[in-house]
């Protein structure tokens, strides 16, 4: 799975999405390379989450191309593919408004992520076949290891609805990682976290990139976090892309400052 | 092709359809506001018919007759249906306002079963003859093959009711509050609308319409029993979905289309399978165009 | 005092509500009006008492929720007796063994000579246990609200009746065929409708069941119409002739074995890749597909599997009754099976079994209750959703065993 650094993983061009007569995103284009952390920022309602939804197949974009280049695989245009197929190709996401499975345990939540990497059928399960037993063990082990990584191993058997807000966000990350992605899309992972938690998240994201060899595309409002960890940043406003560049360039870009007028650009 | 027969069927279909539309309005209005299929709506309709039956029974047996009886019976039916609709929402749905989606639906099914069996226990499981209260008008004689006097009354009443409903929703305070709540419940609440009261009002209006439909159908078919609410409810729901659930003109259109389709199917193919055409249409529309004829496709927010 | 006043008000309101329906009864044949004023007093009194309890319960519910919201990690979680029993593996295994032994010797305990009424009652009850467990897969585990489940039961029953009548096929050949036939119906029906939202699905399945019943009633030449099909053979036993008591006992064991198999299979599936995917879809469809779960296939498998059990036990039903007609497959039967799943706790095997036995046996032995059966079921469904949506018995999640030493925060895994 490991991608060589600098290899292109995702290419988005001319992406537009209409809701009724309303154009939510307009002609967005960006790309993402192996080993990168790229942030997508912009004021509320700029259409960032819609971009995520178009890339991950929740929405079918009105126009444009989304092409992925899985490391070691062939490049594919994925517009209009079903979300689960896109996940099996190696892109996984988290949700802005946490979407866990509340009545399942923390461990089981992560185990769902392994679904597309395993293949035991109902018959396997009923007969408890060798394949099913092997896959179950692998699933449990891998899931538990991911929980350790995000620091939730000690609550593995709790129901996920009983976790704190910050812990639920980390659980979403673990669940997404369980699908063996080469590209991880995080939708406001720090929302609702206190400064201490945000700081830990900062470290976690960087560590995940190194250890799991994933590239990360990130939507975030916490500018300190964004400026700290991103290699590059794209800025959106009213559905359009208004700037791109390194954190330093973005900080000094007059358009960005204007868009964020009233909102503080920290750090 | 026999055009006279076709015309006869069409007339009957429109009459039937306009009654479906009355019941469908209740489904659609409730769904529009709290996204719940009010499964017990058919039961409210049935209770309306039963109250009307009881009032007419008591009055005719004590020697009254004619239009006064009908009006009094209809009034009682409307009052009681409204009371039941209001109470139903308070007991079975309000405590589940923030529950997972399936919970209020299961509660609604439970309420429906409860009411159906309640009426069956305290009244009777048998069919009861509903007295003929509308005498035949002389001027209807030449076209009575297509449209009976009862049918004429049905068409007039449904039309008037629908116009009244439109006025209510478009121009009154309650109507405006209902539309606001339908668009965005949280914003409506923030702008000072008493959402609970709006929801109650919606249930009451829907139940009133159902009760009117109940009295009308009972006088047309001439009989009622405790199970009529189930089938009628299911068909009215089909009509609501057909037109696009949550959409008020859609419910009327859906009712008419369903009524006509059903009568044509029964008239040309087989009357035993009348209900099959209705449900078949429901399956078809949900599979091909779940948003209905007039509904807009809504993207689920992620 | 406030409670008292409110309850009084509610009591009066219900007296008004029930006034025409409970008091007046018009007899259209003798042309008399019967006035039952005593009913009004009853209605008022009952409403008053229930309103009183209702207010306390709602307050308790609100308080409990506030407490959970304030402290999401209770140090000691309150567990019900049943749950503590089930958490104790030795004790629960012993209880299971006792239950199994009682189930096996049951026919010899209650039937003597020609009296085997209780065995027949138990066969009917166990048939509904299987139906409850089957629907539990569809509704409880996968969250697909199926209001037409009884139609699959009908498909199984009619498959056996027709195959044995027209082709002389035996019970044991038809048992799997009935299940497969239902499953086929489930797949064909499920394919177009399973992408619908939950509440639409409920209505469409209901419509489907109504269609099935109408077709059965009206297609006389094939299905025997409203009269149904009679003289369906009982299960054969290696060609030996059995008297009617032996036949009942034999059927009892067949359906008992079916219950055991159903429990075994559901238990295996609950904690499997497929079972977890079902539950995930039940909890959140969008999150599930985003995590790589194929929605169409997963839903279809749950739906078809539920249908399979209904078909299987439908064959047993036809064989046990010797006779079937469309009246055995009404919406009220679907609703009753749903009530079993709701009452027992969605997804909980033990809960569904207890609920199914209770709902089937109580009306049988308490004749007074039988009349009010559906009334009570309806009320129970409403009350359960409001006060105990998880059912009588919580669906317990298995704790997986894992090697805590492996990997870890510090050495970074991989």
Short mmCIF file of N, CA and C in Angstrom, two decimals, chain C residues 195-274:
data_model
loop_
_atom_site.label_atom_id
_atom_site.label_comp_id
_atom_site.label_asym_id
_atom_site.label_seq_id
_atom_site.Cartn_x
_atom_site.Cartn_y
_atom_site.Cartn_z
N UNK C 195 -34.12 0.22 -1.15
CA UNK C 195 -33.41 1.49 -1.08
C UNK C 195 -34.30 2.61 -0.54
N UNK C 196 -35.56 2.26 -0.31
CA UNK C 196 -36.47 3.28 0.24
C UNK C 196 -36.13 3.56 1.70
N UNK C 197 -36.51 4.77 2.12
CA UNK C 197 -36.33 5.11 3.52
C UNK C 197 -37.21 4.23 4.39
N UNK C 198 -36.81 4.11 5.67
CA UNK C 198 -37.45 3.18 6.60
C UNK C 198 -38.97 3.22 6.63
N UNK C 199 -39.55 4.43 6.69
CA UNK C 199 -40.99 4.49 6.87
C UNK C 199 -41.72 4.11 5.57
N UNK C 200 -41.15 4.44 4.43
CA UNK C 200 -41.75 4.02 3.17
C UNK C 200 -41.71 2.50 3.05
N UNK C 201 -40.60 1.94 3.47
CA UNK C 201 -40.44 0.49 3.41
C UNK C 201 -41.56 -0.19 4.18
N UNK C 202 -41.87 0.36 5.36
CA UNK C 202 -42.92 -0.22 6.19
C UNK C 202 -44.23 -0.26 5.42
N UNK C 203 -44.58 0.84 4.78
CA UNK C 203 -45.86 0.90 4.08
C UNK C 203 -45.87 -0.03 2.86
N UNK C 204 -44.76 -0.08 2.14
CA UNK C 204 -44.74 -0.93 0.95
C UNK C 204 -44.85 -2.40 1.33
N UNK C 205 -44.17 -2.80 2.40
CA UNK C 205 -44.28 -4.20 2.81
C UNK C 205 -45.71 -4.50 3.24
N UNK C 206 -46.33 -3.53 3.89
CA UNK C 206 -47.73 -3.68 4.27
C UNK C 206 -48.61 -3.86 3.04
N UNK C 207 -48.37 -3.04 2.03
CA UNK C 207 -49.12 -3.14 0.78
C UNK C 207 -48.90 -4.49 0.12
N UNK C 208 -47.66 -4.95 0.16
CA UNK C 208 -47.33 -6.24 -0.43
C UNK C 208 -48.10 -7.37 0.25
N UNK C 209 -48.16 -7.31 1.58
CA UNK C 209 -48.89 -8.35 2.31
C UNK C 209 -50.37 -8.32 1.96
N UNK C 210 -50.91 -7.10 1.81
CA UNK C 210 -52.33 -7.01 1.44
C UNK C 210 -52.56 -7.60 0.06
N UNK C 211 -51.67 -7.30 -0.87
CA UNK C 211 -51.79 -7.85 -2.22
C UNK C 211 -51.77 -9.38 -2.16
N UNK C 212 -50.81 -9.92 -1.39
CA UNK C 212 -50.70 -11.37 -1.29
C UNK C 212 -52.01 -11.97 -0.82
N UNK C 213 -52.58 -11.35 0.20
CA UNK C 213 -53.82 -11.90 0.76
C UNK C 213 -54.96 -11.82 -0.26
N UNK C 214 -55.04 -10.69 -0.96
CA UNK C 214 -56.12 -10.55 -1.95
C UNK C 214 -55.97 -11.59 -3.06
N UNK C 215 -54.74 -11.79 -3.49
CA UNK C 215 -54.51 -12.78 -4.55
C UNK C 215 -54.90 -14.18 -4.06
N UNK C 216 -54.50 -14.50 -2.84
CA UNK C 216 -54.85 -15.82 -2.29
C UNK C 216 -56.35 -15.99 -2.20
N UNK C 217 -57.04 -14.92 -1.85
CA UNK C 217 -58.49 -15.01 -1.68
C UNK C 217 -59.22 -15.15 -3.01
N UNK C 218 -58.67 -14.55 -4.05
CA UNK C 218 -59.43 -14.46 -5.30
C UNK C 218 -59.02 -15.45 -6.38
N UNK C 219 -57.83 -16.01 -6.26
CA UNK C 219 -57.39 -16.95 -7.29
C UNK C 219 -57.83 -18.35 -6.86
N UNK C 220 -59.12 -18.64 -7.08
CA UNK C 220 -59.68 -19.89 -6.55
C UNK C 220 -59.03 -21.11 -7.16
N UNK C 221 -58.78 -21.05 -8.46
CA UNK C 221 -58.35 -22.26 -9.14
C UNK C 221 -57.00 -22.75 -8.61
N UNK C 222 -56.13 -21.82 -8.26
CA UNK C 222 -54.81 -22.24 -7.80
C UNK C 222 -54.77 -22.38 -6.28
N UNK C 223 -55.25 -21.34 -5.58
CA UNK C 223 -55.05 -21.30 -4.13
C UNK C 223 -56.30 -21.68 -3.34
N UNK C 224 -57.35 -22.03 -4.03
CA UNK C 224 -58.55 -22.44 -3.31
C UNK C 224 -59.36 -21.30 -2.75
N UNK C 225 -59.01 -20.08 -3.09
CA UNK C 225 -59.81 -18.92 -2.68
C UNK C 225 -59.92 -18.77 -1.18
N UNK C 226 -61.04 -18.17 -0.74
CA UNK C 226 -61.23 -17.91 0.68
C UNK C 226 -61.37 -19.20 1.48
N UNK C 227 -61.80 -20.27 0.82
CA UNK C 227 -61.96 -21.53 1.53
C UNK C 227 -60.62 -22.16 1.87
N UNK C 228 -59.61 -21.84 1.10
CA UNK C 228 -58.28 -22.36 1.40
C UNK C 228 -58.07 -23.77 0.90
N UNK C 229 -57.06 -24.42 1.45
CA UNK C 229 -56.70 -25.77 1.03
C UNK C 229 -56.78 -26.68 2.25
N UNK C 230 -57.48 -27.80 2.09
CA UNK C 230 -57.64 -28.72 3.21
C UNK C 230 -56.85 -30.00 2.95
N UNK C 231 -56.86 -30.89 3.93
CA UNK C 231 -56.20 -32.20 3.83
C UNK C 231 -54.72 -32.11 3.50
N UNK C 232 -54.06 -31.21 4.16
CA UNK C 232 -52.61 -31.14 3.98
C UNK C 232 -52.00 -32.22 4.86
N UNK C 233 -51.12 -33.03 4.31
CA UNK C 233 -50.59 -34.14 5.11
C UNK C 233 -49.71 -33.66 6.26
N UNK C 234 -49.76 -34.39 7.37
CA UNK C 234 -48.86 -34.16 8.50
C UNK C 234 -47.46 -34.61 8.12
N UNK C 235 -46.46 -34.18 8.89
CA UNK C 235 -45.10 -34.63 8.57
C UNK C 235 -45.02 -36.16 8.63
N UNK C 236 -44.31 -36.77 7.68
CA UNK C 236 -44.20 -38.22 7.70
C UNK C 236 -42.99 -38.64 8.53
N UNK C 237 -43.10 -39.83 9.11
CA UNK C 237 -42.06 -40.31 10.01
C UNK C 237 -41.62 -41.68 9.51
N UNK C 238 -40.64 -41.70 8.65
CA UNK C 238 -40.10 -42.93 8.06
C UNK C 238 -41.20 -43.90 7.63
N UNK C 239 -42.26 -43.36 7.10
CA UNK C 239 -43.32 -44.21 6.57
C UNK C 239 -44.16 -44.91 7.60
N UNK C 240 -43.93 -44.59 8.90
CA UNK C 240 -44.73 -45.26 9.93
C UNK C 240 -46.03 -44.51 10.15
N UNK C 241 -47.05 -45.24 10.53
CA UNK C 241 -48.33 -44.61 10.81
C UNK C 241 -48.34 -44.13 12.26
N UNK C 242 -48.70 -42.86 12.47
CA UNK C 242 -48.74 -42.32 13.83
C UNK C 242 -50.18 -41.98 14.17
N UNK C 243 -50.54 -42.16 15.44
CA UNK C 243 -51.87 -41.69 15.83
C UNK C 243 -51.80 -40.17 16.04
N UNK C 244 -52.96 -39.55 16.29
CA UNK C 244 -52.93 -38.08 16.24
C UNK C 244 -52.11 -37.48 17.38
N UNK C 245 -52.07 -38.16 18.54
CA UNK C 245 -51.25 -37.62 19.61
C UNK C 245 -49.77 -37.70 19.23
N UNK C 246 -49.39 -38.83 18.70
CA UNK C 246 -47.99 -38.98 18.28
C UNK C 246 -47.62 -37.95 17.22
N UNK C 247 -48.58 -37.68 16.33
CA UNK C 247 -48.31 -36.69 15.29
C UNK C 247 -48.04 -35.33 15.90
N UNK C 248 -48.84 -34.97 16.88
CA UNK C 248 -48.65 -33.68 17.52
C UNK C 248 -47.30 -33.60 18.22
N UNK C 249 -46.99 -34.65 18.94
CA UNK C 249 -45.72 -34.67 19.65
C UNK C 249 -44.55 -34.59 18.67
N UNK C 250 -44.71 -35.33 17.58
CA UNK C 250 -43.67 -35.33 16.55
C UNK C 250 -43.49 -33.91 15.98
N UNK C 251 -44.62 -33.25 15.67
CA UNK C 251 -44.54 -31.88 15.16
C UNK C 251 -43.90 -30.97 16.20
N UNK C 252 -44.22 -31.22 17.47
CA UNK C 252 -43.64 -30.41 18.54
C UNK C 252 -42.11 -30.47 18.46
N UNK C 253 -41.59 -31.69 18.31
CA UNK C 253 -40.13 -31.81 18.26
C UNK C 253 -39.54 -31.16 17.01
N UNK C 254 -40.27 -31.28 15.92
CA UNK C 254 -39.77 -30.64 14.70
C UNK C 254 -39.63 -29.14 14.91
N UNK C 255 -40.70 -28.53 15.44
CA UNK C 255 -40.66 -27.08 15.57
C UNK C 255 -39.69 -26.67 16.68
N UNK C 256 -39.56 -27.53 17.70
CA UNK C 256 -38.56 -27.24 18.74
C UNK C 256 -37.16 -27.23 18.15
N UNK C 257 -36.89 -28.22 17.30
CA UNK C 257 -35.58 -28.26 16.64
C UNK C 257 -35.38 -27.01 15.80
N UNK C 258 -36.45 -26.58 15.15
CA UNK C 258 -36.37 -25.37 14.32
C UNK C 258 -36.04 -24.15 15.18
N UNK C 259 -36.66 -24.09 16.34
CA UNK C 259 -36.36 -22.98 17.27
C UNK C 259 -34.88 -23.01 17.63
N UNK C 260 -34.39 -24.22 17.96
CA UNK C 260 -32.99 -24.34 18.36
C UNK C 260 -32.07 -23.89 17.23
N UNK C 261 -32.39 -24.33 16.01
CA UNK C 261 -31.55 -23.95 14.88
C UNK C 261 -31.59 -22.44 14.68
N UNK C 262 -32.79 -21.86 14.81
CA UNK C 262 -32.92 -20.42 14.62
C UNK C 262 -32.08 -19.66 15.64
N UNK C 263 -32.18 -20.11 16.90
CA UNK C 263 -31.39 -19.44 17.94
C UNK C 263 -29.91 -19.55 17.62
N UNK C 264 -29.50 -20.76 17.27
CA UNK C 264 -28.09 -20.99 16.96
C UNK C 264 -27.63 -20.06 15.84
N UNK C 265 -28.39 -20.03 14.77
CA UNK C 265 -27.99 -19.23 13.60
C UNK C 265 -27.98 -17.73 13.94
N UNK C 266 -29.05 -17.27 14.59
CA UNK C 266 -29.10 -15.84 14.92
C UNK C 266 -27.94 -15.46 15.83
N UNK C 267 -27.65 -16.34 16.76
CA UNK C 267 -26.55 -16.07 17.68
C UNK C 267 -25.22 -15.97 16.97
N UNK C 268 -25.00 -16.90 16.03
CA UNK C 268 -23.76 -16.85 15.25
C UNK C 268 -23.70 -15.57 14.43
N UNK C 269 -24.85 -15.22 13.82
CA UNK C 269 -24.85 -14.07 12.92
C UNK C 269 -24.69 -12.75 13.66
N UNK C 270 -25.25 -12.68 14.86
CA UNK C 270 -25.22 -11.43 15.60
C UNK C 270 -23.81 -10.88 15.74
N UNK C 271 -22.89 -11.78 15.99
CA UNK C 271 -21.52 -11.33 16.20
C UNK C 271 -20.63 -11.72 15.03
N UNK C 272 -21.13 -11.48 13.83
CA UNK C 272 -20.33 -11.81 12.66
C UNK C 272 -20.20 -10.56 11.80
N UNK C 273 -19.42 -10.71 10.74
CA UNK C 273 -19.23 -9.60 9.82
C UNK C 273 -20.59 -9.12 9.29
N UNK C 274 -21.44 -10.07 8.88
CA UNK C 274 -22.73 -9.69 8.32
C UNK C 274 -23.61 -9.03 9.37
#
